PDB file of C-alpha atoms in Angstrom:
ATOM      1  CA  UNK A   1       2.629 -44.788  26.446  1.00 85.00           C
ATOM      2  CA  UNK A   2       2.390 -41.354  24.501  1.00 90.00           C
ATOM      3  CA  UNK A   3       5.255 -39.293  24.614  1.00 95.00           C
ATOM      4  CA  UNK A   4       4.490 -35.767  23.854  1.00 97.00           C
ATOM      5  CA  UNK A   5       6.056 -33.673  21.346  1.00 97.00           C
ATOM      6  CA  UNK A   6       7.854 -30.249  20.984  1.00 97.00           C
ATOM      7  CA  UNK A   7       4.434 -28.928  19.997  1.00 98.00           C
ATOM      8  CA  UNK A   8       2.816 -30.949  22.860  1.00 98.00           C
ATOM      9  CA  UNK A   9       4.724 -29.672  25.461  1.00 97.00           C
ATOM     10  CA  UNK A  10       4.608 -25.909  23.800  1.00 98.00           C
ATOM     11  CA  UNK A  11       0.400 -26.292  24.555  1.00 98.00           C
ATOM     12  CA  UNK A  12       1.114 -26.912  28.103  1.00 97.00           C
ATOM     13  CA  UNK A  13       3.200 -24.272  28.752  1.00 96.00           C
ATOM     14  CA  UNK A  14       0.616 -22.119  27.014  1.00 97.00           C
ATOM     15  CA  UNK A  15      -2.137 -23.484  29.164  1.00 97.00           C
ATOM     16  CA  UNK A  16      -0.015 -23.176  32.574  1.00 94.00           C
ATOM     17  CA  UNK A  17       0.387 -20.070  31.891  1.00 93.00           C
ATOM     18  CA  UNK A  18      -3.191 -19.274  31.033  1.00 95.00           C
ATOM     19  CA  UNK A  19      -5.807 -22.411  30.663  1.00 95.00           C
ATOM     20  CA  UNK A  20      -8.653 -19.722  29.660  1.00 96.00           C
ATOM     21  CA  UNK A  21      -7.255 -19.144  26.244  1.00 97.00           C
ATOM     22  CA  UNK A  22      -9.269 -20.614  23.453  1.00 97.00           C
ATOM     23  CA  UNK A  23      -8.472 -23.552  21.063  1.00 98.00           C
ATOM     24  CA  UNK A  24      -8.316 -20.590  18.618  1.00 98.00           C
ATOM     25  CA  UNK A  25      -5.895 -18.402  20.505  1.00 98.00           C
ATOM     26  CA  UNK A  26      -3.932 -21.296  21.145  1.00 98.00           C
ATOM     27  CA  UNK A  27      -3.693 -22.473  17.886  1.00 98.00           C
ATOM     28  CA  UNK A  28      -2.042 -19.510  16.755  1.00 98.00           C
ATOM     29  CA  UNK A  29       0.732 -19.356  19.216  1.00 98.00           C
ATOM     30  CA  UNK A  30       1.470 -22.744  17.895  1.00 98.00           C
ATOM     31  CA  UNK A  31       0.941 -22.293  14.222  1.00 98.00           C
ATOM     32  CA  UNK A  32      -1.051 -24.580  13.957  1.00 98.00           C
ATOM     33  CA  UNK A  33      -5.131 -25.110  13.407  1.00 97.00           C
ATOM     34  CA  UNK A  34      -7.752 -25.341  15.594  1.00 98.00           C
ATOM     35  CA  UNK A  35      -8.314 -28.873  14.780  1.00 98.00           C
ATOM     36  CA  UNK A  36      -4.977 -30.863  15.683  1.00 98.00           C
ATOM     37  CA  UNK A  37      -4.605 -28.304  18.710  1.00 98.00           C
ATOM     38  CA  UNK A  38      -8.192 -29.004  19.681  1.00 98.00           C
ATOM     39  CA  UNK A  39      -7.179 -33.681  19.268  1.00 98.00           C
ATOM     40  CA  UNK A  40      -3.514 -32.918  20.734  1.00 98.00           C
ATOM     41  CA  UNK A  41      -5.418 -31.102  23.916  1.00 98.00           C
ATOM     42  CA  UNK A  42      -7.407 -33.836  24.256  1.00 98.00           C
ATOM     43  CA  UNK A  43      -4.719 -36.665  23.858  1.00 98.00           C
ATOM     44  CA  UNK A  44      -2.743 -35.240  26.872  1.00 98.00           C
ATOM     45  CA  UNK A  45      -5.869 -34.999  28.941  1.00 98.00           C
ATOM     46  CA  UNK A  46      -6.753 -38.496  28.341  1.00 97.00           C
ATOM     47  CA  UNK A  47      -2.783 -39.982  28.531  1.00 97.00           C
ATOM     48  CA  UNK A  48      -3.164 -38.124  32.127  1.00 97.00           C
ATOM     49  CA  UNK A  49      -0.015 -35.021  31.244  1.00 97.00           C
ATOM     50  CA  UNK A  50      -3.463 -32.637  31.672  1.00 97.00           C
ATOM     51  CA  UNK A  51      -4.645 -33.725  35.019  1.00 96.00           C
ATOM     52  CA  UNK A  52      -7.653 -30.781  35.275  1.00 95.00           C
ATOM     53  CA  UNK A  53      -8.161 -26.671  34.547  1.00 94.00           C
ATOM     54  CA  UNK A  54      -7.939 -24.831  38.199  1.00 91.00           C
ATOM     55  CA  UNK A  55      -8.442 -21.339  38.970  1.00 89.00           C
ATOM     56  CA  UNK A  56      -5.416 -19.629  40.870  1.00 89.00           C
ATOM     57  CA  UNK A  57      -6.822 -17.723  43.635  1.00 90.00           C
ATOM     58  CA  UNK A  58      -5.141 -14.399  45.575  1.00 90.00           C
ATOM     59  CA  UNK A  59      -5.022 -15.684  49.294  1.00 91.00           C
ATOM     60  CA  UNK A  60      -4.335 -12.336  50.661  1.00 89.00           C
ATOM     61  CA  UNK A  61      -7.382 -10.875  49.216  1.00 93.00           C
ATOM     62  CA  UNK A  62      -9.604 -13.745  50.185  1.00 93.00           C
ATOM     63  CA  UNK A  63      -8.368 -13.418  54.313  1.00 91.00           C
ATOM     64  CA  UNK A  64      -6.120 -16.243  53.635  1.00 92.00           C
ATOM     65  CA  UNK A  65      -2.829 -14.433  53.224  1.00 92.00           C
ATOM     66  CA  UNK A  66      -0.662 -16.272  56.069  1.00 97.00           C
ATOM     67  CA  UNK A  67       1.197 -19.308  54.489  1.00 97.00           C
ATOM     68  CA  UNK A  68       2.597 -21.810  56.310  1.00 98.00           C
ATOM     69  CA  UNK A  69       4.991 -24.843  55.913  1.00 98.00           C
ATOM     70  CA  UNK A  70       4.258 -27.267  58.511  1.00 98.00           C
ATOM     71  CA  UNK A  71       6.567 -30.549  58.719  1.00 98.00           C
ATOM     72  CA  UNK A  72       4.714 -33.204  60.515  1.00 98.00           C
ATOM     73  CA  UNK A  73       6.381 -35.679  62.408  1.00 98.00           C
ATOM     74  CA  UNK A  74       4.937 -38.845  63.238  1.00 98.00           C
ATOM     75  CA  UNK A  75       5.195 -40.929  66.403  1.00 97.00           C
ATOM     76  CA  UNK A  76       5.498 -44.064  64.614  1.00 95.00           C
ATOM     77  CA  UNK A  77       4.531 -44.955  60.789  1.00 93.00           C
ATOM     78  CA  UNK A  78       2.824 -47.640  59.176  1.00 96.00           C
ATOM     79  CA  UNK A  79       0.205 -48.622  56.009  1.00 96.00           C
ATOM     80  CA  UNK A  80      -2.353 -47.815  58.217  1.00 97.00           C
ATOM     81  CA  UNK A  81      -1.097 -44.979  60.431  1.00 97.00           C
ATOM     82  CA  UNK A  82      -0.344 -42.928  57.010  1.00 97.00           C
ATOM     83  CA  UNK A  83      -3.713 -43.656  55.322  1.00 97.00           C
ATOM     84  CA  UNK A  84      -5.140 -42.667  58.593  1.00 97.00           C
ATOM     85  CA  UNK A  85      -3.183 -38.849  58.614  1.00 98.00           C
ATOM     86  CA  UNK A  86      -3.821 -38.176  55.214  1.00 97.00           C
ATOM     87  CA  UNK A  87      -7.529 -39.025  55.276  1.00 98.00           C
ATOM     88  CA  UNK A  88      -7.633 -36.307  57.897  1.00 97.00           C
ATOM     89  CA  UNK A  89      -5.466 -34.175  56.450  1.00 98.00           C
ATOM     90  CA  UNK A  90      -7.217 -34.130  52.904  1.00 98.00           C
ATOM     91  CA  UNK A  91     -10.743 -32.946  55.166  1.00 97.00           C
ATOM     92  CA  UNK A  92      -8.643 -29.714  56.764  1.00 98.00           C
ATOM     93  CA  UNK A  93      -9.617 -26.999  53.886  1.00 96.00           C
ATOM     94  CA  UNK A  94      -6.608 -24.714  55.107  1.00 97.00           C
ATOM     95  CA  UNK A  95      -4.007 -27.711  54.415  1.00 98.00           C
ATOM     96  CA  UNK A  96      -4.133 -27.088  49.878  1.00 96.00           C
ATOM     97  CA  UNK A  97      -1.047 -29.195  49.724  1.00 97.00           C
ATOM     98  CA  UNK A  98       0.390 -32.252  51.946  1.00 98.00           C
ATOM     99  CA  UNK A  99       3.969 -34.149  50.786  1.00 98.00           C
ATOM    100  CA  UNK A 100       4.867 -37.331  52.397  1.00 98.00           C
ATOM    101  CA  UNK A 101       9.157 -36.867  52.756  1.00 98.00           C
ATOM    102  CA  UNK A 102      11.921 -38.066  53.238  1.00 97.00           C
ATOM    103  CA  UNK A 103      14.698 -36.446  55.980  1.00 96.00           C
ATOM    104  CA  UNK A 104      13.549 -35.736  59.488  1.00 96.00           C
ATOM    105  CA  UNK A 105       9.805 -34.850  59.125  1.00 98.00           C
ATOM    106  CA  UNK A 106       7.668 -37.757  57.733  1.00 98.00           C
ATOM    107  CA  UNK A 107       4.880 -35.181  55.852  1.00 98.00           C
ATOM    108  CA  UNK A 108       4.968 -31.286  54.856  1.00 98.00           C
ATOM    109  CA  UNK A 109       1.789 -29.438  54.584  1.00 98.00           C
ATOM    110  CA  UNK A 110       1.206 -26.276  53.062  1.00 98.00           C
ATOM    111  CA  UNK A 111      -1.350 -24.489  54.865  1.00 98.00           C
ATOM    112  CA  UNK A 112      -3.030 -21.286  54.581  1.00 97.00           C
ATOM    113  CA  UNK A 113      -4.765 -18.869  57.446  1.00 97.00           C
ATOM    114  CA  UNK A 114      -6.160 -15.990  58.006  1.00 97.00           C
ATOM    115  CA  UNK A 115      -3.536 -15.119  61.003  1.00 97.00           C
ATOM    116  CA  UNK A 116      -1.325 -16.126  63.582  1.00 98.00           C
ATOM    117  CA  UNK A 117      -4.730 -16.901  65.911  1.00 98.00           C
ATOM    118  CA  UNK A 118      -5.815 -18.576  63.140  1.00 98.00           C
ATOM    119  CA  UNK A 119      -3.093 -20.839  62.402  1.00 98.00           C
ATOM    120  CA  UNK A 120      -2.670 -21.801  66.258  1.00 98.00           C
ATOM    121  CA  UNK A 121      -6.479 -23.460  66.091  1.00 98.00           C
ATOM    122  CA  UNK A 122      -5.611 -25.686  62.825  1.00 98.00           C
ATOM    123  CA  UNK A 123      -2.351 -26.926  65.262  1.00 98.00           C
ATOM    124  CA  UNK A 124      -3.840 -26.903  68.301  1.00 97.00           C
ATOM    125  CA  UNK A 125      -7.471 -28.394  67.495  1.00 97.00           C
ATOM    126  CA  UNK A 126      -7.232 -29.986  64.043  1.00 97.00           C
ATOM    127  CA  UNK A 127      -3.319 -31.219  63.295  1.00 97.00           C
ATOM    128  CA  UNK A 128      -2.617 -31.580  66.717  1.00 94.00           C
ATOM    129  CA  UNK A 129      -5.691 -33.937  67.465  1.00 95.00           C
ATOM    130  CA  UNK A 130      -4.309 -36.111  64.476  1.00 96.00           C
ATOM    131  CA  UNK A 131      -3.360 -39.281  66.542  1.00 94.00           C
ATOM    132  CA  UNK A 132       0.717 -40.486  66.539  1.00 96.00           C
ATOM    133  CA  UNK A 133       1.463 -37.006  66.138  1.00 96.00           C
ATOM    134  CA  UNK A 134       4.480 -36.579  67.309  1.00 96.00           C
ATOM    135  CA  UNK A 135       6.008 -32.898  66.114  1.00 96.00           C
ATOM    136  CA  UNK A 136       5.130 -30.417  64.122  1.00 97.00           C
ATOM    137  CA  UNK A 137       7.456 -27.531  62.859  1.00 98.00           C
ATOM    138  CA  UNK A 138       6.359 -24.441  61.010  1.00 98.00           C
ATOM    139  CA  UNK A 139       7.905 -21.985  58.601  1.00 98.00           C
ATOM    140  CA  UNK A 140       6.110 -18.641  57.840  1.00 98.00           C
ATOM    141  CA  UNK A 141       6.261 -17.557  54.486  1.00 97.00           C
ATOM    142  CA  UNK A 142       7.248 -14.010  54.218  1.00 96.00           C
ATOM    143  CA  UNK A 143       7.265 -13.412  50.513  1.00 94.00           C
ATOM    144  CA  UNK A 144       6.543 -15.333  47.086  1.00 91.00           C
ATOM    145  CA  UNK A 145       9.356 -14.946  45.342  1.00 93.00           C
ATOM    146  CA  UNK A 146       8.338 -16.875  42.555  1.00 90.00           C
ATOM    147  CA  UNK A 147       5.431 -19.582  41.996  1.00 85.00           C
ATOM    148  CA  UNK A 148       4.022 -21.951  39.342  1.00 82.00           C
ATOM    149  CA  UNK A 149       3.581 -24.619  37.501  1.00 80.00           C
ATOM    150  CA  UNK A 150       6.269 -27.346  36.287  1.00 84.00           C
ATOM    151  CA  UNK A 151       9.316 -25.783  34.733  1.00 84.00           C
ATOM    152  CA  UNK A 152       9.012 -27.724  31.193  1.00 82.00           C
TER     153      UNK A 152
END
């Protein structure tokens, strides 16, 4: 398996930070050429350390701006009963992130809505109609302190 380099890992924190920059504008933070930036890019998109290019959008300007943690317990857990929960889950478009954990709560979801009505139908008529739910707990996100990628 690759293992990526100082320069490497330089390129992704460049690209976390901003994945619009150019090959070229890249390049020169590195001091390097276009060229070996360009094959090194495309080496840790292929060895999988690049998984894709997203665009970061502001849920409080889209209607979105209520975030919610919401740790999902399960009546009872198996193969099955977990592929079955996050098949659903994965279909909700307000859940952007689901964890399976460890502790008291088998599964964390991060979920946005557009208010407190809001985020009562995704429990009451979507998470809650999951079967072998068993609890559900939510924390309300009152500020982003700070977000972002991995700290490398």
């Amino acid at each position: 398996m690759y293992t990526p380099d100082s320069t490497d890992m330089e390129i992704m924190r460049i690209l976390q930070e901003n994945a619009r920059l150019t090959t070229k504008e890249i390049a020169r933070k590195v001091h390097l050429t276009t060229t070996p930036v360009y094959e090194r890019m495309r080496r840790l998109e292929n060895e999988g350390f690049i998984k894709r290019y997203v665009a970061e959008l502001d849920a409080g300007k889209l209607n979105h701006g209520l975030m919610v943690y919401c740790n999902v317990k399960l009546t009872s857990i198996n193969r099955e009963i977990a592929i079955e929960f996050t098949n659903i889950v994965k279909e909700i478009p307000e859940v952007v992130e689901c964890y399976n954990i460890s502790g008291s709560f088998d599964y964390m979801l991060k979920i946005h809505a557009t208010d407190m009505r809001h985020y009562r139908d995704i429990i009451l008529n979507k998470i809650g109609s999951i079967p072998h739910i068993g609890s559900v707990e939510s924390s309300f996100v009152m500020e982003e302190v700070k977000h972002g990628g991995i700290g490398i």
